PDB file of C-alpha atoms in Angstrom:
ATOM      1  CA  UNK A   1     -94.900 -47.317 101.919  1.00  0.00           C
ATOM      2  CA  UNK A   2     -92.650 -49.136  99.341  1.00  0.00           C
ATOM      3  CA  UNK A   3     -94.675 -49.211  96.538  1.00  0.00           C
ATOM      4  CA  UNK A   4     -95.147 -46.007  96.998  1.00  0.00           C
ATOM      5  CA  UNK A   5     -91.574 -45.590  96.676  1.00  0.00           C
ATOM      6  CA  UNK A   6     -91.737 -47.899  93.567  1.00  0.00           C
ATOM      7  CA  UNK A   7     -94.321 -45.705  91.989  1.00  0.00           C
ATOM      8  CA  UNK A   8     -91.945 -42.926  92.964  1.00  0.00           C
ATOM      9  CA  UNK A   9     -88.699 -43.750  91.527  1.00  0.00           C
ATOM     10  CA  UNK A  10     -90.344 -45.581  88.300  1.00  0.00           C
ATOM     11  CA  UNK A  11     -91.950 -42.226  87.042  1.00  0.00           C
ATOM     12  CA  UNK A  12     -87.996 -40.681  87.991  1.00  0.00           C
ATOM     13  CA  UNK A  13     -86.876 -42.767  85.295  1.00  0.00           C
ATOM     14  CA  UNK A  14     -84.929 -45.109  86.994  1.00  0.00           C
ATOM     15  CA  UNK A  15     -84.676 -48.754  84.976  1.00  0.00           C
ATOM     16  CA  UNK A  16     -86.809 -51.825  87.140  1.00  0.00           C
ATOM     17  CA  UNK A  17     -83.744 -53.624  87.586  1.00  0.00           C
ATOM     18  CA  UNK A  18     -82.443 -50.975  89.498  1.00  0.00           C
ATOM     19  CA  UNK A  19     -85.631 -50.308  91.353  1.00  0.00           C
ATOM     20  CA  UNK A  20     -84.543 -52.916  94.288  1.00  0.00           C
ATOM     21  CA  UNK A  21     -81.836 -51.246  95.442  1.00  0.00           C
ATOM     22  CA  UNK A  22     -82.910 -47.610  94.832  1.00  0.00           C
ATOM     23  CA  UNK A  23     -85.411 -47.917  96.864  1.00  0.00           C
ATOM     24  CA  UNK A  24     -83.264 -49.982 100.328  1.00  0.00           C
ATOM     25  CA  UNK A  25     -80.834 -46.299  99.401  1.00  0.00           C
ATOM     26  CA  UNK A  26     -84.114 -44.244  99.515  1.00  0.00           C
ATOM     27  CA  UNK A  27     -85.540 -46.422 102.940  1.00  0.00           C
ATOM     28  CA  UNK A  28     -81.792 -46.111 104.325  1.00  0.00           C
ATOM     29  CA  UNK A  29     -81.473 -42.479 103.676  1.00  0.00           C
ATOM     30  CA  UNK A  30     -85.233 -41.722 105.706  1.00  0.00           C
ATOM     31  CA  UNK A  31     -83.710 -44.394 108.290  1.00  0.00           C
ATOM     32  CA  UNK A  32     -80.628 -42.021 108.950  1.00  0.00           C
ATOM     33  CA  UNK A  33     -82.711 -38.902 108.625  1.00  0.00           C
ATOM     34  CA  UNK A  34     -85.298 -40.598 111.214  1.00  0.00           C
ATOM     35  CA  UNK A  35     -82.473 -41.280 113.397  1.00  0.00           C
ATOM     36  CA  UNK A  36     -80.672 -37.195 112.839  1.00  0.00           C
ATOM     37  CA  UNK A  37     -84.221 -36.204 113.726  1.00  0.00           C
ATOM     38  CA  UNK A  38     -84.395 -38.153 117.585  1.00  0.00           C
ATOM     39  CA  UNK A  39     -80.820 -37.233 117.806  1.00  0.00           C
ATOM     40  CA  UNK A  40     -81.458 -33.597 117.554  1.00  0.00           C
ATOM     41  CA  UNK A  41     -84.688 -33.889 119.686  1.00  0.00           C
ATOM     42  CA  UNK A  42     -83.063 -35.811 122.434  1.00  0.00           C
ATOM     43  CA  UNK A  43     -79.976 -34.188 122.135  1.00  0.00           C
ATOM     44  CA  UNK A  44     -81.034 -30.480 122.124  1.00  0.00           C
ATOM     45  CA  UNK A  45     -84.262 -30.267 123.738  1.00  0.00           C
ATOM     46  CA  UNK A  46     -84.396 -32.994 126.559  1.00  0.00           C
ATOM     47  CA  UNK A  47     -80.090 -32.750 127.371  1.00  0.00           C
ATOM     48  CA  UNK A  48     -80.781 -28.988 127.242  1.00  0.00           C
ATOM     49  CA  UNK A  49     -83.730 -29.242 129.182  1.00  0.00           C
ATOM     50  CA  UNK A  50     -81.656 -32.060 131.865  1.00  0.00           C
ATOM     51  CA  UNK A  51     -78.484 -29.815 131.874  1.00  0.00           C
ATOM     52  CA  UNK A  52     -80.253 -26.529 132.882  1.00  0.00           C
ATOM     53  CA  UNK A  53     -81.920 -28.597 135.941  1.00  0.00           C
ATOM     54  CA  UNK A  54     -79.055 -30.522 136.896  1.00  0.00           C
ATOM     55  CA  UNK A  55     -77.307 -27.238 136.792  1.00  0.00           C
ATOM     56  CA  UNK A  56     -80.008 -25.513 138.982  1.00  0.00           C
ATOM     57  CA  UNK A  57     -80.801 -27.688 141.370  1.00  0.00           C
ATOM     58  CA  UNK A  58     -78.144 -27.579 144.506  1.00  0.00           C
ATOM     59  CA  UNK A  59     -77.090 -31.495 144.848  1.00  0.00           C
ATOM     60  CA  UNK A  60     -73.423 -32.335 144.395  1.00  0.00           C
ATOM     61  CA  UNK A  61     -73.991 -35.435 142.697  1.00  0.00           C
ATOM     62  CA  UNK A  62     -76.498 -34.696 139.389  1.00  0.00           C
ATOM     63  CA  UNK A  63     -73.191 -32.260 138.214  1.00  0.00           C
ATOM     64  CA  UNK A  64     -70.736 -35.264 138.493  1.00  0.00           C
ATOM     65  CA  UNK A  65     -73.396 -37.183 136.595  1.00  0.00           C
ATOM     66  CA  UNK A  66     -73.153 -34.294 133.890  1.00  0.00           C
ATOM     67  CA  UNK A  67     -69.179 -34.086 133.973  1.00  0.00           C
ATOM     68  CA  UNK A  68     -68.735 -37.603 133.452  1.00  0.00           C
ATOM     69  CA  UNK A  69     -71.466 -37.360 130.396  1.00  0.00           C
ATOM     70  CA  UNK A  70     -74.131 -40.113 131.846  1.00  0.00           C
ATOM     71  CA  UNK A  71     -77.260 -38.216 130.283  1.00  0.00           C
ATOM     72  CA  UNK A  72     -74.851 -37.266 127.146  1.00  0.00           C
ATOM     73  CA  UNK A  73     -74.309 -41.023 126.419  1.00  0.00           C
ATOM     74  CA  UNK A  74     -77.807 -41.428 127.493  1.00  0.00           C
ATOM     75  CA  UNK A  75     -79.091 -39.216 124.530  1.00  0.00           C
ATOM     76  CA  UNK A  76     -77.156 -41.549 122.118  1.00  0.00           C
ATOM     77  CA  UNK A  77     -79.950 -44.531 123.054  1.00  0.00           C
ATOM     78  CA  UNK A  78     -83.219 -42.439 120.945  1.00  0.00           C
ATOM     79  CA  UNK A  79     -81.324 -42.392 117.289  1.00  0.00           C
ATOM     80  CA  UNK A  80     -80.400 -45.802 118.014  1.00  0.00           C
ATOM     81  CA  UNK A  81     -83.666 -47.196 118.943  1.00  0.00           C
ATOM     82  CA  UNK A  82     -85.418 -45.382 115.761  1.00  0.00           C
ATOM     83  CA  UNK A  83     -83.184 -46.652 113.722  1.00  0.00           C
ATOM     84  CA  UNK A  84     -83.266 -50.375 114.996  1.00  0.00           C
ATOM     85  CA  UNK A  85     -87.315 -50.879 115.218  1.00  0.00           C
ATOM     86  CA  UNK A  86     -87.690 -48.782 111.819  1.00  0.00           C
ATOM     87  CA  UNK A  87     -85.194 -51.504 109.852  1.00  0.00           C
ATOM     88  CA  UNK A  88     -87.274 -54.110 109.526  1.00  0.00           C
ATOM     89  CA  UNK A  89     -90.333 -52.417 109.004  1.00  0.00           C
ATOM     90  CA  UNK A  90     -88.380 -50.802 105.942  1.00  0.00           C
ATOM     91  CA  UNK A  91     -86.451 -54.179 104.692  1.00  0.00           C
ATOM     92  CA  UNK A  92     -89.154 -56.593 104.898  1.00  0.00           C
ATOM     93  CA  UNK A  93     -88.506 -57.262 101.272  1.00  0.00           C
ATOM     94  CA  UNK A  94     -84.848 -57.792 102.153  1.00  0.00           C
ATOM     95  CA  UNK A  95     -84.374 -59.419 105.344  1.00  0.00           C
ATOM     96  CA  UNK A  96     -80.615 -60.272 104.851  1.00  0.00           C
ATOM     97  CA  UNK A  97     -80.178 -56.310 104.831  1.00  0.00           C
ATOM     98  CA  UNK A  98     -82.971 -55.704 108.094  1.00  0.00           C
ATOM     99  CA  UNK A  99     -80.640 -58.842 109.555  1.00  0.00           C
ATOM    100  CA  UNK A 100     -77.255 -56.237 108.808  1.00  0.00           C
ATOM    101  CA  UNK A 101     -78.533 -53.578 110.118  1.00  0.00           C
ATOM    102  CA  UNK A 102     -80.167 -54.576 113.112  1.00  0.00           C
ATOM    103  CA  UNK A 103     -77.001 -56.794 114.361  1.00  0.00           C
ATOM    104  CA  UNK A 104     -75.247 -53.599 113.513  1.00  0.00           C
ATOM    105  CA  UNK A 105     -77.312 -51.499 115.116  1.00  0.00           C
ATOM    106  CA  UNK A 106     -77.159 -54.339 118.295  1.00  0.00           C
ATOM    107  CA  UNK A 107     -73.323 -53.968 118.484  1.00  0.00           C
ATOM    108  CA  UNK A 108     -73.824 -50.295 118.952  1.00  0.00           C
ATOM    109  CA  UNK A 109     -76.028 -50.468 121.350  1.00  0.00           C
ATOM    110  CA  UNK A 110     -73.982 -53.017 123.482  1.00  0.00           C
ATOM    111  CA  UNK A 111     -71.227 -50.748 123.047  1.00  0.00           C
ATOM    112  CA  UNK A 112     -73.372 -47.791 124.211  1.00  0.00           C
ATOM    113  CA  UNK A 113     -74.519 -49.611 127.322  1.00  0.00           C
ATOM    114  CA  UNK A 114     -70.284 -50.336 128.222  1.00  0.00           C
ATOM    115  CA  UNK A 115     -69.779 -46.378 127.770  1.00  0.00           C
ATOM    116  CA  UNK A 116     -72.827 -45.863 129.510  1.00  0.00           C
ATOM    117  CA  UNK A 117     -71.942 -48.205 132.709  1.00  0.00           C
ATOM    118  CA  UNK A 118     -68.407 -47.131 132.564  1.00  0.00           C
ATOM    119  CA  UNK A 119     -69.298 -43.294 133.117  1.00  0.00           C
ATOM    120  CA  UNK A 120     -72.054 -44.062 136.230  1.00  0.00           C
ATOM    121  CA  UNK A 121     -69.545 -46.162 137.781  1.00  0.00           C
ATOM    122  CA  UNK A 122     -67.020 -43.482 137.612  1.00  0.00           C
ATOM    123  CA  UNK A 123     -69.656 -40.724 138.428  1.00  0.00           C
ATOM    124  CA  UNK A 124     -70.119 -43.533 141.410  1.00  0.00           C
ATOM    125  CA  UNK A 125     -66.392 -43.427 142.620  1.00  0.00           C
ATOM    126  CA  UNK A 126     -65.846 -39.636 142.407  1.00  0.00           C
ATOM    127  CA  UNK A 127     -69.712 -39.340 144.424  1.00  0.00           C
ATOM    128  CA  UNK A 128     -68.021 -41.977 147.026  1.00  0.00           C
ATOM    129  CA  UNK A 129     -64.919 -40.022 147.360  1.00  0.00           C
ATOM    130  CA  UNK A 130     -66.594 -37.291 148.949  1.00  0.00           C
ATOM    131  CA  UNK A 131     -67.684 -39.005 151.882  1.00  0.00           C
ATOM    132  CA  UNK A 132     -65.245 -39.925 155.298  1.00  0.00           C
ATOM    133  CA  UNK A 133     -65.488 -43.572 155.165  1.00  0.00           C
ATOM    134  CA  UNK A 134     -63.406 -43.272 151.386  1.00  0.00           C
ATOM    135  CA  UNK A 135     -60.374 -42.151 152.768  1.00  0.00           C
ATOM    136  CA  UNK A 136     -60.580 -45.734 154.729  1.00  0.00           C
ATOM    137  CA  UNK A 137     -62.627 -48.450 152.717  1.00  0.00           C
ATOM    138  CA  UNK A 138     -61.602 -47.150 148.815  1.00  0.00           C
ATOM    139  CA  UNK A 139     -63.907 -48.276 146.590  1.00  0.00           C
ATOM    140  CA  UNK A 140     -62.083 -48.535 143.072  1.00  0.00           C
ATOM    141  CA  UNK A 141     -60.528 -51.987 143.896  1.00  0.00           C
ATOM    142  CA  UNK A 142     -63.800 -53.049 143.157  1.00  0.00           C
TER     143      UNK A 142
END
């Protein structure tokens, strides 16, 4: 794959000393595009489908999950995973860039996991408050 891009860049007139940097730039743009495509698929297709199912269901707790954006935050995992999985493949010749991008995506995934857990816990608190026992035994302190 990288050899094909190198050949195209050479034919386009990019000097040989800039090929490595140009190749990395093209690969980053490609990975960002594929991540964006994964984002579109998860948000517009899957998230829209989940939202439609939740709105049609008679259960109240799934509406709370939707209101607290649990599903919305879960949809951010797919593009990050695409970026995470493609980085080592794309940057096999420059391991320091692969490590940098993998670490950046790992930090993003950790922050995203914390946001998902926060939304989930807020949803559970709101669901619990609908029960009669919540007046005697509050859960929010936990």
